[in-house]
PDB file of C-alpha atoms in Angstrom:
ATOM      1  CA  MET A  29       4.999  18.116  10.675  1.00  0.00           C
ATOM      2  CA  THR A  30       4.425  17.145  10.913  1.00  0.00           C
ATOM      3  CA  ASP A  31       3.433  16.384   7.798  1.00  0.00           C
ATOM      4  CA  THR A  32       1.733  14.667  10.601  1.00  0.00           C
ATOM      5  CA  ALA A  33      -0.425  17.694  10.869  1.00  0.00           C
ATOM      6  CA  ALA A  34      -1.003  20.725   8.383  1.00  0.00           C
ATOM      7  CA  PRO A  35      -2.589  23.461  10.481  1.00  0.00           C
ATOM      8  CA  ALA A  36      -2.787  26.905   8.950  1.00  0.00           C
ATOM      9  CA  VAL A  37       0.538  28.324   7.816  1.00  0.00           C
ATOM     10  CA  ARG A  38       1.331  31.937   7.878  1.00  0.00           C
ATOM     11  CA  PRO A  39       3.437  33.286   5.021  1.00  0.00           C
ATOM     12  CA  SER A  40       6.953  33.625   6.131  1.00  0.00           C
ATOM     13  CA  ALA A  41       9.545  36.017   4.800  1.00  0.00           C
ATOM     14  CA  ALA A  42      12.688  34.850   2.963  1.00  0.00           C
ATOM     15  CA  GLY A  43      15.205  33.073   5.268  1.00  0.00           C
ATOM     16  CA  THR A  44      14.213  31.483   8.615  1.00  0.00           C
ATOM     17  CA  SER A  45      11.661  33.854   9.887  1.00  0.00           C
ATOM     18  CA  ALA A  46       9.680  32.445  12.801  1.00  0.00           C
ATOM     19  CA  PRO A  47       6.550  30.403  12.147  1.00  0.00           C
ATOM     20  CA  ASP A  48       3.164  31.407  13.424  1.00  0.00           C
ATOM     21  CA  PRO A  49       2.771  30.097  16.902  1.00  0.00           C
ATOM     22  CA  THR A  50      -0.330  28.082  15.693  1.00  0.00           C
ATOM     23  CA  ALA A  51       1.139  26.850  12.379  1.00  0.00           C
ATOM     24  CA  ALA A  52       3.492  24.523  10.925  1.00  0.00           C
ATOM     25  CA  PRO A  53       6.576  25.963   9.433  1.00  0.00           C
ATOM     26  CA  ASP A  54       6.745  26.589   5.633  1.00  0.00           C
ATOM     27  CA  PRO A  55       9.573  24.397   4.413  1.00  0.00           C
ATOM     28  CA  ALA A  56       9.185  25.683   0.846  1.00  0.00           C
ATOM     29  CA  GLY A  57       8.711  29.243   1.822  1.00  0.00           C
ATOM     30  CA  THR A  58      12.180  30.702   0.776  1.00  0.00           C
ATOM     31  CA  ALA A  59      12.379  31.668  -2.832  1.00  0.00           C
ATOM     32  CA  ALA A  60      15.494  30.680  -4.714  1.00  0.00           C
ATOM     33  CA  PRO A  61      17.958  33.498  -5.609  1.00  0.00           C
ATOM     34  CA  ALA A  62      17.161  35.867  -8.501  1.00  0.00           C
ATOM     35  CA  GLY A  63      17.581  34.012 -11.778  1.00  0.00           C
ATOM     36  CA  ALA A  64      17.692  30.502 -10.275  1.00  0.00           C
ATOM     37  CA  PRO A  65      15.011  28.064 -11.453  1.00  0.00           C
ATOM     38  CA  SER A  66      12.559  27.279  -8.652  1.00  0.00           C
ATOM     39  CA  PRO A  67       9.769  24.767  -8.346  1.00  0.00           C
ATOM     40  CA  GLN A  68       7.746  27.428  -6.460  1.00  0.00           C
ATOM     41  CA  GLY A  69       8.110  29.680  -9.611  1.00  0.00           C
ATOM     42  CA  LEU A  70       6.371  27.169 -11.703  1.00  0.00           C
ATOM     43  CA  LEU A  71       3.653  26.499  -9.149  1.00  0.00           C
ATOM     44  CA  ASP A  72       3.216  30.281  -8.834  1.00  0.00           C
ATOM     45  CA  ARG A  73       1.530  30.357 -12.440  1.00  0.00           C
ATOM     46  CA  LEU A  74      -1.248  28.092 -11.090  1.00  0.00           C
ATOM     47  CA  ASP A  75      -4.387  29.112  -9.060  1.00  0.00           C
ATOM     48  CA  PRO A  76      -3.255  29.219  -5.391  1.00  0.00           C
ATOM     49  CA  ARG A  77      -6.432  27.746  -4.174  1.00  0.00           C
ATOM     50  CA  LEU A  78      -5.943  24.773  -6.334  1.00  0.00           C
ATOM     51  CA  VAL A  79      -2.332  24.374  -5.283  1.00  0.00           C
ATOM     52  CA  ALA A  80      -3.240  24.625  -1.564  1.00  0.00           C
ATOM     53  CA  VAL A  81      -5.922  21.748  -2.006  1.00  0.00           C
ATOM     54  CA  ALA A  82      -3.419  19.609  -3.839  1.00  0.00           C
ATOM     55  CA  GLY A  83      -0.847  20.208  -1.281  1.00  0.00           C
ATOM     56  CA  ALA A  84      -3.279  19.431   1.541  1.00  0.00           C
ATOM     57  CA  LEU A  85      -4.500  16.306  -0.108  1.00  0.00           C
ATOM     58  CA  THR A  86      -0.809  15.171  -0.839  1.00  0.00           C
ATOM     59  CA  ILE A  87       0.039  15.607   2.886  1.00  0.00           C
ATOM     60  CA  GLY A  88      -3.261  13.897   3.816  1.00  0.00           C
ATOM     61  CA  THR A  89      -1.916  10.733   2.157  1.00  0.00           C
ATOM     62  CA  THR A  90       1.045  10.389   4.372  1.00  0.00           C
ATOM     63  CA  ALA A  91      -0.937   8.534   7.001  1.00  0.00           C
ATOM     64  CA  LEU A  92      -2.140   6.198   4.308  1.00  0.00           C
ATOM     65  CA  PHE A  93       1.457   5.311   3.027  1.00  0.00           C
ATOM     66  CA  VAL A  94       2.726   4.824   6.734  1.00  0.00           C
ATOM     67  CA  ALA A  95      -0.050   2.127   7.155  1.00  0.00           C
ATOM     68  CA  LEU A  96       0.605   0.615   3.829  1.00  0.00           C
ATOM     69  CA  ALA A  97       4.361   0.318   4.493  1.00  0.00           C
ATOM     70  CA  ASP A  98       3.417  -2.205   7.221  1.00  0.00           C
ATOM     71  CA  ALA A  99       6.641  -1.576   9.132  1.00  0.00           C
ATOM     72  CA  SER A 100       7.580  -0.428  12.745  1.00  0.00           C
ATOM     73  CA  SER A 101       7.189   3.133  13.484  1.00  0.00           C
ATOM     74  CA  ALA A 102      10.980   3.535  13.931  1.00  0.00           C
ATOM     75  CA  THR A 103      11.707   1.832  10.554  1.00  0.00           C
ATOM     76  CA  VAL A 104       9.239   3.993   8.620  1.00  0.00           C
ATOM     77  CA  THR A 105      10.491   7.193  10.319  1.00  0.00           C
ATOM     78  CA  PHE A 106      14.123   6.350   9.923  1.00  0.00           C
ATOM     79  CA  TYR A 107      13.855   5.711   6.145  1.00  0.00           C
ATOM     80  CA  ARG A 108      11.416   8.604   5.282  1.00  0.00           C
ATOM     81  CA  CYS A 109      13.806  10.950   6.795  1.00  0.00           C
ATOM     82  CA  LEU A 110      17.079   9.584   5.521  1.00  0.00           C
ATOM     83  CA  LEU A 111      15.709   9.267   1.962  1.00  0.00           C
ATOM     84  CA  ALA A 112      14.473  12.902   2.088  1.00  0.00           C
ATOM     85  CA  VAL A 113      17.971  14.221   2.853  1.00  0.00           C
ATOM     86  CA  PRO A 114      19.634  13.818  -0.681  1.00  0.00           C
ATOM     87  CA  LEU A 115      16.489  14.956  -2.311  1.00  0.00           C
ATOM     88  CA  LEU A 116      16.354  18.122  -0.156  1.00  0.00           C
ATOM     89  CA  LEU A 117      20.158  18.656  -0.746  1.00  0.00           C
ATOM     90  CA  ALA A 118      19.557  18.370  -4.524  1.00  0.00           C
ATOM     91  CA  LEU A 119      16.739  20.867  -4.154  1.00  0.00           C
ATOM     92  CA  GLY A 120      18.847  23.329  -2.109  1.00  0.00           C
ATOM     93  CA  LEU A 121      21.825  23.199  -4.641  1.00  0.00           C
ATOM     94  CA  ARG A 122      19.413  23.738  -7.493  1.00  0.00           C
ATOM     95  CA  GLY A 123      18.208  26.938  -5.701  1.00  0.00           C
ATOM     96  CA  GLY A 124      21.674  28.048  -4.884  1.00  0.00           C
ATOM     97  CA  ALA A 125      21.557  27.468  -1.237  1.00  0.00           C
ATOM     98  CA  ARG A 126      24.362  26.499   0.930  1.00  0.00           C
ATOM     99  CA  TRP A 127      23.942  24.018   3.779  1.00  0.00           C
ATOM    100  CA  ARG A 128      25.098  24.859   7.210  1.00  0.00           C
ATOM    101  CA  PHE A 129      24.718  23.093  10.547  1.00  0.00           C
ATOM    102  CA  HIS A 130      22.947  24.949  13.198  1.00  0.00           C
ATOM    103  CA  ARG A 131      22.281  23.457  16.724  1.00  0.00           C
ATOM    104  CA  ARG A 132      18.777  24.688  16.977  1.00  0.00           C
ATOM    105  CA  HIS A 133      17.980  23.067  13.693  1.00  0.00           C
ATOM    106  CA  ALA A 134      19.407  19.979  15.073  1.00  0.00           C
ATOM    107  CA  LEU A 135      17.343  20.413  18.264  1.00  0.00           C
ATOM    108  CA  ALA A 136      14.269  20.704  16.150  1.00  0.00           C
ATOM    109  CA  GLY A 137      15.058  17.637  14.241  1.00  0.00           C
ATOM    110  CA  VAL A 138      15.013  15.670  17.685  1.00  0.00           C
ATOM    111  CA  PHE A 139      11.537  16.919  18.261  1.00  0.00           C
ATOM    112  CA  LEU A 140      10.386  16.121  14.856  1.00  0.00           C
ATOM    113  CA  GLY A 141      11.827  12.695  14.956  1.00  0.00           C
ATOM    114  CA  LEU A 142       9.950  11.956  18.103  1.00  0.00           C
ATOM    115  CA  ASP A 143       6.787  13.425  16.526  1.00  0.00           C
ATOM    116  CA  MET A 144       7.116  11.020  13.560  1.00  0.00           C
ATOM    117  CA  VAL A 145       7.885   7.930  15.466  1.00  0.00           C
ATOM    118  CA  LEU A 146       4.986   8.578  18.157  1.00  0.00           C
ATOM    119  CA  TRP A 147       2.645   9.414  15.239  1.00  0.00           C
ATOM    120  CA  SER A 148       3.491   6.389  13.215  1.00  0.00           C
ATOM    121  CA  GLU A 149       2.934   4.384  16.458  1.00  0.00           C
ATOM    122  CA  ALA A 150      -0.465   6.014  16.950  1.00  0.00           C
ATOM    123  CA  ILE A 151      -1.572   4.786  13.543  1.00  0.00           C
ATOM    124  CA  THR A 152      -1.052   1.245  14.518  1.00  0.00           C
ATOM    125  CA  GLY A 153      -3.231   1.692  17.459  1.00  0.00           C
ATOM    126  CA  VAL A 154      -6.191   3.847  16.418  1.00  0.00           C
ATOM    127  CA  GLY A 155      -5.858   4.022  12.590  1.00  0.00           C
ATOM    128  CA  ALA A 156      -4.438   6.364  10.027  1.00  0.00           C
ATOM    129  CA  GLY A 157      -7.478   8.713   9.810  1.00  0.00           C
ATOM    130  CA  VAL A 158      -8.006   9.168  13.538  1.00  0.00           C
ATOM    131  CA  ALA A 159      -4.446   9.328  14.516  1.00  0.00           C
ATOM    132  CA  THR A 160      -4.034  12.251  11.915  1.00  0.00           C
ATOM    133  CA  VAL A 161      -6.778  14.152  13.424  1.00  0.00           C
ATOM    134  CA  VAL A 162      -5.650  13.520  17.013  1.00  0.00           C
ATOM    135  CA  VAL A 163      -2.066  14.907  16.365  1.00  0.00           C
ATOM    136  CA  ASN A 164      -3.638  18.268  15.275  1.00  0.00           C
ATOM    137  CA  VAL A 165      -4.369  19.151  18.731  1.00  0.00           C
ATOM    138  CA  GLN A 166      -0.915  20.657  18.522  1.00  0.00           C
ATOM    139  CA  VAL A 167      -2.690  23.747  17.247  1.00  0.00           C
ATOM    140  CA  VAL A 168      -4.150  24.298  20.677  1.00  0.00           C
ATOM    141  CA  LEU A 169      -0.912  23.230  22.449  1.00  0.00           C
ATOM    142  CA  VAL A 170       1.328  25.778  20.809  1.00  0.00           C
ATOM    143  CA  PRO A 171      -0.535  28.926  21.909  1.00  0.00           C
ATOM    144  CA  LEU A 172      -0.839  27.462  25.341  1.00  0.00           C
ATOM    145  CA  ALA A 173       2.904  26.896  25.467  1.00  0.00           C
ATOM    146  CA  CYS A 174       3.592  30.448  24.060  1.00  0.00           C
ATOM    147  CA  LEU A 175       1.499  31.783  26.703  1.00  0.00           C
ATOM    148  CA  VAL A 176       3.327  30.137  29.624  1.00  0.00           C
ATOM    149  CA  LEU A 177       6.818  30.386  28.172  1.00  0.00           C
ATOM    150  CA  PHE A 178       6.726  33.637  26.313  1.00  0.00           C
ATOM    151  CA  ARG A 179       3.935  35.364  27.980  1.00  0.00           C
ATOM    152  CA  GLU A 180       2.148  35.766  24.609  1.00  0.00           C
ATOM    153  CA  SER A 181      -1.560  36.810  24.847  1.00  0.00           C
ATOM    154  CA  VAL A 182      -4.256  34.779  23.241  1.00  0.00           C
ATOM    155  CA  ARG A 183      -7.824  35.822  22.400  1.00  0.00           C
ATOM    156  CA  THR A 184     -10.683  34.915  24.671  1.00  0.00           C
ATOM    157  CA  VAL A 185     -12.373  32.751  22.256  1.00  0.00           C
ATOM    158  CA  PHE A 186      -9.257  30.567  22.105  1.00  0.00           C
ATOM    159  CA  TRP A 187     -10.120  29.296  25.613  1.00  0.00           C
ATOM    160  CA  ALA A 188     -13.470  27.877  24.353  1.00  0.00           C
ATOM    161  CA  THR A 189     -11.492  25.675  21.847  1.00  0.00           C
ATOM    162  CA  VAL A 190      -9.506  23.826  24.562  1.00  0.00           C
ATOM    163  CA  PRO A 191     -12.523  21.731  26.065  1.00  0.00           C
ATOM    164  CA  LEU A 192     -13.765  21.288  22.510  1.00  0.00           C
ATOM    165  CA  ALA A 193     -10.366  19.966  21.275  1.00  0.00           C
ATOM    166  CA  LEU A 194      -9.798  17.731  24.423  1.00  0.00           C
ATOM    167  CA  GLY A 195     -13.376  16.359  24.423  1.00  0.00           C
ATOM    168  CA  GLY A 196     -12.950  15.576  20.599  1.00  0.00           C
ATOM    169  CA  VAL A 197      -9.586  13.773  21.391  1.00  0.00           C
ATOM    170  CA  ALA A 198     -11.326  11.681  24.149  1.00  0.00           C
ATOM    171  CA  LEU A 199     -14.132  10.575  21.764  1.00  0.00           C
ATOM    172  CA  ALA A 200     -11.677  10.030  18.916  1.00  0.00           C
ATOM    173  CA  GLY A 201      -9.636   7.855  21.121  1.00  0.00           C
ATOM    174  CA  GLY A 202     -12.723   5.632  22.007  1.00  0.00           C
ATOM    175  CA  VAL A 203     -12.707   6.424  25.592  1.00  0.00           C
ATOM    176  CA  ALA A 204     -15.702   4.526  27.040  1.00  0.00           C
ATOM    177  CA  ASP A 205     -16.833   3.482  23.582  1.00  0.00           C
ATOM    178  CA  ALA A 206     -17.165  -0.316  23.173  1.00  0.00           C
ATOM    179  CA  HIS A 207     -17.372   0.116  19.378  1.00  0.00           C
ATOM    180  CA  ALA A 208     -14.244   2.137  18.825  1.00  0.00           C
ATOM    181  CA  PHE A 209     -12.107   1.332  15.926  1.00  0.00           C
ATOM    182  CA  GLY A 210      -8.466   0.202  16.446  1.00  0.00           C
ATOM    183  CA  ASP A 211      -6.273  -2.601  17.751  1.00  0.00           C
ATOM    184  CA  ALA A 212      -5.529  -0.316  20.851  1.00  0.00           C
ATOM    185  CA  PRO A 213      -7.507   2.987  20.331  1.00  0.00           C
ATOM    186  CA  VAL A 214      -6.639   4.419  23.808  1.00  0.00           C
ATOM    187  CA  TYR A 215      -2.946   3.643  23.416  1.00  0.00           C
ATOM    188  CA  GLY A 216      -3.020   5.108  19.896  1.00  0.00           C
ATOM    189  CA  THR A 217      -4.540   8.312  21.069  1.00  0.00           C
ATOM    190  CA  VAL A 218      -2.124   8.662  23.817  1.00  0.00           C
ATOM    191  CA  MET A 219       0.698   8.296  21.373  1.00  0.00           C
ATOM    192  CA  GLY A 220      -1.037  10.778  19.047  1.00  0.00           C
ATOM    193  CA  LEU A 221      -1.176  13.302  21.971  1.00  0.00           C
ATOM    194  CA  LEU A 222       2.469  12.947  22.708  1.00  0.00           C
ATOM    195  CA  ALA A 223       3.261  13.314  19.024  1.00  0.00           C
ATOM    196  CA  GLY A 224       1.370  16.559  19.211  1.00  0.00           C
ATOM    197  CA  VAL A 225       3.423  17.555  22.139  1.00  0.00           C
ATOM    198  CA  ALA A 226       6.661  16.870  20.357  1.00  0.00           C
ATOM    199  CA  TYR A 227       5.471  18.765  17.304  1.00  0.00           C
ATOM    200  CA  THR A 228       4.877  21.626  19.580  1.00  0.00           C
ATOM    201  CA  GLY A 229       8.455  21.539  20.692  1.00  0.00           C
ATOM    202  CA  TYR A 230       9.563  21.514  17.191  1.00  0.00           C
ATOM    203  CA  LEU A 231       7.569  24.630  16.301  1.00  0.00           C
ATOM    204  CA  LEU A 232       8.676  26.338  19.540  1.00  0.00           C
ATOM    205  CA  VAL A 233      12.326  25.680  18.768  1.00  0.00           C
ATOM    206  CA  LEU A 234      12.052  26.884  15.248  1.00  0.00           C
ATOM    207  CA  ARG A 235      10.192  29.942  16.403  1.00  0.00           C
ATOM    208  CA  ARG A 236      13.225  30.904  18.591  1.00  0.00           C
ATOM    209  CA  THR A 237      15.666  30.248  15.760  1.00  0.00           C
ATOM    210  CA  ASP A 238      16.960  33.305  13.808  1.00  0.00           C
ATOM    211  CA  GLN A 239      19.946  31.621  12.100  1.00  0.00           C
ATOM    212  CA  PRO A 240      20.355  32.482   8.593  1.00  0.00           C
ATOM    213  CA  GLY A 241      19.820  30.095   5.708  1.00  0.00           C
ATOM    214  CA  SER A 242      16.981  28.840   3.594  1.00  0.00           C
ATOM    215  CA  GLN A 243      14.050  26.646   4.919  1.00  0.00           C
ATOM    216  CA  VAL A 244      15.442  23.710   2.488  1.00  0.00           C
ATOM    217  CA  THR A 245      18.674  23.791   4.179  1.00  0.00           C
ATOM    218  CA  MET A 246      16.970  23.722   7.596  1.00  0.00           C
ATOM    219  CA  LEU A 247      14.814  20.833   6.719  1.00  0.00           C
ATOM    220  CA  THR A 248      17.881  19.015   5.550  1.00  0.00           C
ATOM    221  CA  THR A 249      19.262  19.232   9.124  1.00  0.00           C
ATOM    222  CA  VAL A 250      15.976  18.359  10.652  1.00  0.00           C
ATOM    223  CA  ASN A 251      15.457  15.156   8.549  1.00  0.00           C
ATOM    224  CA  GLY A 252      19.059  14.070   9.111  1.00  0.00           C
ATOM    225  CA  VAL A 253      18.774  14.423  12.902  1.00  0.00           C
ATOM    226  CA  GLY A 254      15.105  12.987  12.709  1.00  0.00           C
ATOM    227  CA  ALA A 255      16.610   9.810  11.072  1.00  0.00           C
ATOM    228  CA  LEU A 256      19.057   9.407  13.948  1.00  0.00           C
ATOM    229  CA  VAL A 257      16.373   9.836  16.484  1.00  0.00           C
ATOM    230  CA  ALA A 258      14.325   7.083  14.810  1.00  0.00           C
ATOM    231  CA  MET A 259      17.323   4.838  14.597  1.00  0.00           C
ATOM    232  CA  ALA A 260      18.086   5.324  18.395  1.00  0.00           C
ATOM    233  CA  ALA A 261      14.498   4.682  19.162  1.00  0.00           C
ATOM    234  CA  GLY A 262      14.418   1.612  16.957  1.00  0.00           C
ATOM    235  CA  LEU A 263      17.679   0.072  18.426  1.00  0.00           C
ATOM    236  CA  ALA A 264      16.411   0.774  21.992  1.00  0.00           C
ATOM    237  CA  THR A 265      13.252  -0.939  21.459  1.00  0.00           C
ATOM    238  CA  GLY A 266      14.590  -3.637  19.010  1.00  0.00           C
ATOM    239  CA  THR A 267      12.028  -2.618  16.368  1.00  0.00           C
ATOM    240  CA  LEU A 268      14.392  -1.163  13.656  1.00  0.00           C
ATOM    241  CA  ASP A 269      14.476  -3.147  10.517  1.00  0.00           C
ATOM    242  CA  LEU A 270      17.296  -1.963   8.271  1.00  0.00           C
ATOM    243  CA  THR A 271      16.291  -4.503   5.553  1.00  0.00           C
ATOM    244  CA  PRO A 272      12.481  -4.003   5.098  1.00  0.00           C
ATOM    245  CA  SER A 273      10.610  -5.798   2.320  1.00  0.00           C
ATOM    246  CA  LEU A 274      10.714  -4.275  -1.170  1.00  0.00           C
ATOM    247  CA  PRO A 275       6.926  -3.352  -0.929  1.00  0.00           C
ATOM    248  CA  SER A 276       7.534  -1.783   2.537  1.00  0.00           C
ATOM    249  CA  PHE A 277      10.503   0.160   1.232  1.00  0.00           C
ATOM    250  CA  GLY A 278       8.649   1.309  -1.818  1.00  0.00           C
ATOM    251  CA  TRP A 279       5.783   2.879   0.135  1.00  0.00           C
ATOM    252  CA  ILE A 280       8.221   4.547   2.579  1.00  0.00           C
ATOM    253  CA  ALA A 281       9.984   5.995  -0.600  1.00  0.00           C
ATOM    254  CA  VAL A 282       6.642   7.316  -1.783  1.00  0.00           C
ATOM    255  CA  LEU A 283       6.046   8.813   1.654  1.00  0.00           C
ATOM    256  CA  ALA A 284       9.459  10.450   1.690  1.00  0.00           C
ATOM    257  CA  VAL A 285       8.806  12.192  -1.669  1.00  0.00           C
ATOM    258  CA  THR A 286       5.067  13.262  -0.937  1.00  0.00           C
ATOM    259  CA  GLY A 287       5.006  13.872   2.659  1.00  0.00           C
ATOM    260  CA  GLN A 288       8.604  15.269   3.267  1.00  0.00           C
ATOM    261  CA  ILE A 289       8.894  17.377   0.116  1.00  0.00           C
ATOM    262  CA  LEU A 290       6.155  17.494  -2.572  1.00  0.00           C
ATOM    263  CA  GLY A 291       3.247  18.469  -0.198  1.00  0.00           C
ATOM    264  CA  TRP A 292       5.195  21.314   1.336  1.00  0.00           C
ATOM    265  CA  LEU A 293       6.370  22.608  -2.015  1.00  0.00           C
ATOM    266  CA  LEU A 294       2.668  22.829  -2.985  1.00  0.00           C
ATOM    267  CA  VAL A 295       1.624  24.307   0.339  1.00  0.00           C
ATOM    268  CA  GLY A 296       4.655  26.648   0.448  1.00  0.00           C
ATOM    269  CA  SER A 297       3.773  28.082  -3.106  1.00  0.00           C
ATOM    270  CA  ALA A 298       0.072  28.489  -2.277  1.00  0.00           C
ATOM    271  CA  ILE A 299      -0.259  29.761   1.245  1.00  0.00           C
ATOM    272  CA  ARG A 300       1.881  32.870   0.730  1.00  0.00           C
ATOM    273  CA  ARG A 301      -0.506  33.968  -1.983  1.00  0.00           C
ATOM    274  CA  LEU A 302      -3.757  33.340   0.007  1.00  0.00           C
ATOM    275  CA  SER A 303      -5.333  35.222   2.929  1.00  0.00           C
ATOM    276  CA  GLY A 304      -4.705  33.662   6.395  1.00  0.00           C
ATOM    277  CA  VAL A 305      -8.206  32.627   6.808  1.00  0.00           C
ATOM    278  CA  LEU A 306      -8.716  30.988   3.363  1.00  0.00           C
ATOM    279  CA  GLY A 307      -5.290  29.246   3.676  1.00  0.00           C
ATOM    280  CA  ALA A 308      -6.184  27.906   7.160  1.00  0.00           C
ATOM    281  CA  THR A 309      -9.593  26.740   5.954  1.00  0.00           C
ATOM    282  CA  LEU A 310      -8.111  24.912   2.802  1.00  0.00           C
ATOM    283  CA  LEU A 311      -5.443  23.073   4.808  1.00  0.00           C
ATOM    284  CA  LEU A 312      -8.198  21.624   7.054  1.00  0.00           C
ATOM    285  CA  ILE A 313      -8.776  19.243   3.985  1.00  0.00           C
ATOM    286  CA  GLN A 314      -5.568  17.416   5.192  1.00  0.00           C
ATOM    287  CA  PRO A 315      -6.990  15.812   8.276  1.00  0.00           C
ATOM    288  CA  VAL A 316     -10.432  15.195   6.793  1.00  0.00           C
ATOM    289  CA  ALA A 317      -8.787  13.569   3.703  1.00  0.00           C
ATOM    290  CA  ALA A 318      -6.686  11.242   5.865  1.00  0.00           C
ATOM    291  CA  VAL A 319     -10.113   9.999   7.675  1.00  0.00           C
ATOM    292  CA  VAL A 320     -11.545   9.509   4.252  1.00  0.00           C
ATOM    293  CA  LEU A 321      -8.608   7.625   2.764  1.00  0.00           C
ATOM    294  CA  GLY A 322      -8.165   5.399   5.684  1.00  0.00           C
ATOM    295  CA  MET A 323     -11.981   4.406   5.384  1.00  0.00           C
ATOM    296  CA  VAL A 324     -11.626   3.654   1.521  1.00  0.00           C
ATOM    297  CA  PHE A 325      -8.337   2.168   1.147  1.00  0.00           C
ATOM    298  CA  LEU A 326      -7.501   0.631   4.522  1.00  0.00           C
ATOM    299  CA  ASN A 327     -11.099  -0.364   5.433  1.00  0.00           C
ATOM    300  CA  GLU A 328     -11.121   1.598   8.764  1.00  0.00           C
ATOM    301  CA  THR A 329     -14.395   1.937  10.373  1.00  0.00           C
ATOM    302  CA  PRO A 330     -14.370   4.543  12.960  1.00  0.00           C
ATOM    303  CA  SER A 331     -17.412   4.501  15.312  1.00  0.00           C
ATOM    304  CA  SER A 332     -19.973   7.230  15.372  1.00  0.00           C
ATOM    305  CA  LEU A 333     -18.515   8.616  18.482  1.00  0.00           C
ATOM    306  CA  GLN A 334     -14.969   8.628  17.001  1.00  0.00           C
ATOM    307  CA  LEU A 335     -16.050  10.513  13.994  1.00  0.00           C
ATOM    308  CA  LEU A 336     -17.880  12.976  16.131  1.00  0.00           C
ATOM    309  CA  GLY A 337     -14.717  13.442  18.108  1.00  0.00           C
ATOM    310  CA  CYS A 338     -12.636  13.907  14.849  1.00  0.00           C
ATOM    311  CA  GLY A 339     -15.269  16.633  13.846  1.00  0.00           C
ATOM    312  CA  LEU A 340     -14.792  18.409  17.268  1.00  0.00           C
ATOM    313  CA  VAL A 341     -10.955  18.455  16.929  1.00  0.00           C
ATOM    314  CA  VAL A 342     -11.232  19.649  13.356  1.00  0.00           C
ATOM    315  CA  ALA A 343     -13.637  22.491  14.490  1.00  0.00           C
ATOM    316  CA  ALA A 344     -11.382  23.466  17.258  1.00  0.00           C
ATOM    317  CA  VAL A 345      -8.324  23.661  14.911  1.00  0.00           C
ATOM    318  CA  ALA A 346     -10.431  25.788  12.539  1.00  0.00           C
ATOM    319  CA  VAL A 347     -11.321  28.267  15.322  1.00  0.00           C
ATOM    320  CA  VAL A 348      -7.639  28.597  16.441  1.00  0.00           C
ATOM    321  CA  ALA A 349      -6.364  29.000  13.008  1.00  0.00           C
ATOM    322  CA  ARG A 350      -8.899  31.742  12.209  1.00  0.00           C
ATOM    323  CA  THR A 351      -8.606  33.682  15.437  1.00  0.00           C
ATOM    324  CA  THR A 352      -5.066  33.394  16.801  1.00  0.00           C
ATOM    325  CA  ARG A 353      -3.053  36.529  16.426  1.00  0.00           C
ATOM    326  CA  PRO A 354      -0.036  36.412  14.275  1.00  0.00           C
ATOM    327  CA  ALA A 355       3.457  36.294  15.659  1.00  0.00           C
ATOM    328  CA  PRO A 356       5.011  39.706  15.766  1.00  0.00           C
TER     329      PRO A 356
END
């Protein structure tokens, strides 16, 4: 979700309607009850194209904040999820939503927690920009999983994107590239791919969930369980730091507000007012922004082959987002 990736998002109906098989769910897609103040209502007055761009750019900063936090992947994930819970609870209460525990939401939280830990680990190996592009491969993995598990058909053009995406991932990961950027580019790429697999599981679980309730209350459970997963991972590996430095904690707090909440409020407001193709195209700004921000603020210098690989992955994501059939 990762805010880890922001592929095309299909507008969803109120409640917990299933997300598009190629898309991240819309955490802010549920309108507040009539008469209740809603952040989305304020955003609805703005041009949806500008709001979508702002949302994509906001989510695109998450990899930058993970890197600036300079803490273990378990620590970053634990606190970004934990800090988001009270904010989401407050947002839900403001909109009149009542939180209820659902097992499938909890299972989705397990997958999202794994996704965030693995993606944060990928950033340490291959850099913030490349890691963000690589994890977008889930846009190709989700339709494949739906084909195998649910016998859902995909269009012929989709199959052309599979070698394109995998070839792009190999190049982005620095395979056979002596000039590849990153302390451990192959390791980082593998972690990014595993994060994509975990995010695929998250989307598939939500897609089969028909529990009543708002997206905000669902995200409250997801983030709470995600924090527990990160804590377990950190305790198992001995990397969980419950007392990070003040600068690290500050960056993680910024990450919790921007990546977990603000970015998706913006995207959720805009995407339901845009055509699927235009929304998909605008949200591709997110991985591109992550690469640019990494180069500007973190002095990341991906090699020419890595940048070519990133371009191939983004192209594959664009094709899938434009051609995959909406979920019935």
